[in-house]
XYZ file of C-alpha atoms in Angstrom:
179
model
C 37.881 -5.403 24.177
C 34.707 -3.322 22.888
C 31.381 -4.531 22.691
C 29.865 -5.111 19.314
C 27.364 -1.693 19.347
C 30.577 0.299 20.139
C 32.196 -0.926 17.333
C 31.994 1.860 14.011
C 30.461 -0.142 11.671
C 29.034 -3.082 13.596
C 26.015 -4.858 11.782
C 22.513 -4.255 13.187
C 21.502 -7.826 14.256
C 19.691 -9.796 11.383
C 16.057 -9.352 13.490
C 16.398 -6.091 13.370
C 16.572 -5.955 9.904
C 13.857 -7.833 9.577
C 11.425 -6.555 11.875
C 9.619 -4.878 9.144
C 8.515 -7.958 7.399
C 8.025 -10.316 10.204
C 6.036 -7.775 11.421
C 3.624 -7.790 8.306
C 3.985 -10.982 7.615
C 2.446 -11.952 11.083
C 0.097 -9.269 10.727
C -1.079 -10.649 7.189
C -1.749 -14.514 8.079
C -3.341 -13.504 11.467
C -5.535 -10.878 9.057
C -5.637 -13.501 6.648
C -7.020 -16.253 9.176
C -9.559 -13.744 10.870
C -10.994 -12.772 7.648
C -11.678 -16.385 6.545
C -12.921 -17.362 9.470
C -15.549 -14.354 10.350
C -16.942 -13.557 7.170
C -19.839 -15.917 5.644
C -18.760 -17.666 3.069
C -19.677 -16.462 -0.728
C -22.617 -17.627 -2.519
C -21.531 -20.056 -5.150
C -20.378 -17.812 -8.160
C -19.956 -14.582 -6.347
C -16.939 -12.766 -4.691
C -18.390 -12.663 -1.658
C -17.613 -10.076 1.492
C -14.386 -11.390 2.343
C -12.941 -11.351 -1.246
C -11.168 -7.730 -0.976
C -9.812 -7.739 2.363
C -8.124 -11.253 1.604
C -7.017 -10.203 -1.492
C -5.338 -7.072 0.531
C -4.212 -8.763 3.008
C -2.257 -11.564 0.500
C -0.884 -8.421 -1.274
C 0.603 -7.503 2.310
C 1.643 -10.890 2.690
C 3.599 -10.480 -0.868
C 5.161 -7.411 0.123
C 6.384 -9.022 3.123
C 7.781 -11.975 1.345
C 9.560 -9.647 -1.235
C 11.047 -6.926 1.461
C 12.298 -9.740 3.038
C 14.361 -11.726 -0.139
C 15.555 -7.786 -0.674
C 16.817 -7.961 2.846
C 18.303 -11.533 2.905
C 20.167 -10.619 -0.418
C 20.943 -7.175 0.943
C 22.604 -9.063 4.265
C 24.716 -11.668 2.479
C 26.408 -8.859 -0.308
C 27.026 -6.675 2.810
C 28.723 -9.433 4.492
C 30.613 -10.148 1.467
C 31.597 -6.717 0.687
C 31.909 -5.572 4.455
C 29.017 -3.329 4.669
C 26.479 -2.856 6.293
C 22.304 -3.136 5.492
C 20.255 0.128 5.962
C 18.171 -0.543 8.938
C 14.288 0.062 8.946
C 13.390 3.890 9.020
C 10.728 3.589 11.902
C 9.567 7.112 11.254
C 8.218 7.087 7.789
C 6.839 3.726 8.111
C 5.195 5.150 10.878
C 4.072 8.063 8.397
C 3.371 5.108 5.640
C 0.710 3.238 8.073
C -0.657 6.796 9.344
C -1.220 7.536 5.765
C -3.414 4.377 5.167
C -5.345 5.089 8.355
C -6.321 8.956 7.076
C -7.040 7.801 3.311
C -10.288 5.725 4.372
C -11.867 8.624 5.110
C -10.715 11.321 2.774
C -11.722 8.810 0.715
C -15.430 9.523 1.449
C -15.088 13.290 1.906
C -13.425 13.787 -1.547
C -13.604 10.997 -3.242
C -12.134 8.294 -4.554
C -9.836 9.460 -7.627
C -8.519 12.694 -5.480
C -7.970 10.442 -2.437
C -6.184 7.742 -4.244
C -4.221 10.150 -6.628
C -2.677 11.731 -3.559
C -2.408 8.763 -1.460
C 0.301 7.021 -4.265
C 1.613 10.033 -4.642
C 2.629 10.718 -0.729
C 3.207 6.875 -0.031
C 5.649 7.026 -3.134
C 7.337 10.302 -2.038
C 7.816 8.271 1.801
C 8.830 5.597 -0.113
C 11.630 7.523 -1.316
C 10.285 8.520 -4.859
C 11.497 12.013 -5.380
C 10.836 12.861 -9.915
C 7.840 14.743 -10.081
C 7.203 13.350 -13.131
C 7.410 9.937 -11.995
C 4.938 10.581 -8.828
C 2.436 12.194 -10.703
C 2.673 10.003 -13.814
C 2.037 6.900 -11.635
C 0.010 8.092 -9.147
C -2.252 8.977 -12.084
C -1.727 5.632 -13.860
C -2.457 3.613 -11.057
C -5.786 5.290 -9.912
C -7.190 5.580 -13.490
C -6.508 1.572 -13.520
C -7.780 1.377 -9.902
C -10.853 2.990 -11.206
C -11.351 0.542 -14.152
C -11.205 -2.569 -12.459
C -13.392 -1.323 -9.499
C -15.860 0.607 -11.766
C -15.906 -1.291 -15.093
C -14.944 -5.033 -14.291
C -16.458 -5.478 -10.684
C -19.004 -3.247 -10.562
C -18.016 -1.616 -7.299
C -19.793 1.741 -7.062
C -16.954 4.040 -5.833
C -17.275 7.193 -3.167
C -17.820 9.846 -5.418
C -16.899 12.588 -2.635
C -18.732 15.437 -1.145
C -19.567 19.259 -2.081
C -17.559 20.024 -4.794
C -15.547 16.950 -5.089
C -18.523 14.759 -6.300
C -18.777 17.127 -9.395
C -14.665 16.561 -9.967
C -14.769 12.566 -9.762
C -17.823 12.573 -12.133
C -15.768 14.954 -14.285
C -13.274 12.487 -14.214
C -15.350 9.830 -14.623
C -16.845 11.717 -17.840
C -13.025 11.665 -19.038
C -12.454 7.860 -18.654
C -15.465 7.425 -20.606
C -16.923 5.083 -17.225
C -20.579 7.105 -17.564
């Protein structure tokens, strides 16, 4: 009799599948928890300090929740159908998470568009995202609308870079029509 990890296509078990999202999940609500509780309140009619990080962290918290229905879904049909869910690839989400870490500050060396436009791009290309049409178009996309809604509807002065990379972002900024 062989054990079940000898076995060719033997399932991973079901916590390994979802270590990913229990992961984040845990990491969100503790994030969550610790934001609400250490920043000072808002004054009435503002954001407020804590506003963006808990807004962040409940868009981790969504991610979580939807990886996880993927991999519940992804579990039962390979029951059904005998095969077998594609375990967590521990290396790029390394790579992912690494990637957040190094964007805060290129962020403030060149800037936000640059540092955002290549950010989507790489996390998409981890992701699995190969068109070159389809990185650039929505890494593009998504930091122009990034832009608006930090710029235009909140009023968040953005990093604007240094050297030569403030005169691109107010270039770009130029092009959006912001100033």
């Amino acid at each position: 009799m062989s054990s079940p990890s000898a076995r060719a296509g033997a399932h991973p078990p079901w916590i390994k599948i979802m270590a990913g999202p229990i992961f984040f999940l845990a990491f969100g609500l503790i994030g969550y928890f610790y934001a609400d509780g250490s920043i000072d309140p808002a004054p009435p009619g503002q954001l407020g300090a804590g506003f963006w990080p808990k807004m962040c962290i409940i868009g981790i918290l969504m991610a979580a929740v939807l990886k996880a229905a993927e991999l519940f879904r992804c579990i039962g049909k390979a029951e059904a159908e005998g095969g077998a869910c594609k375990e967590m690839d521990t290396r790029k989400l390394v790579l992912m998470m690494l990637l957040i870490v190094v964007v805060v500050p290129a962020i403030s060396f060149v800037g936000f568009p640059i540092a955002t436009v290549l950010f989507i791009g790489s996390f998409l290309w981890l992701a699995g995202a190969r068109k070159l049409w389809v990185l650039s178009l929505t890494s593009i996309i998504g930091t122009t609308f990034l832009i608006y809604i930090f710029v235009k509807v909140v009023y968040l002065p953005l990093p604007k870079g240094d050297f030569f990379f403030e005169d691109i972002t107010l270039a770009i900024y130029r092009a959006l029509f912001i100033m």
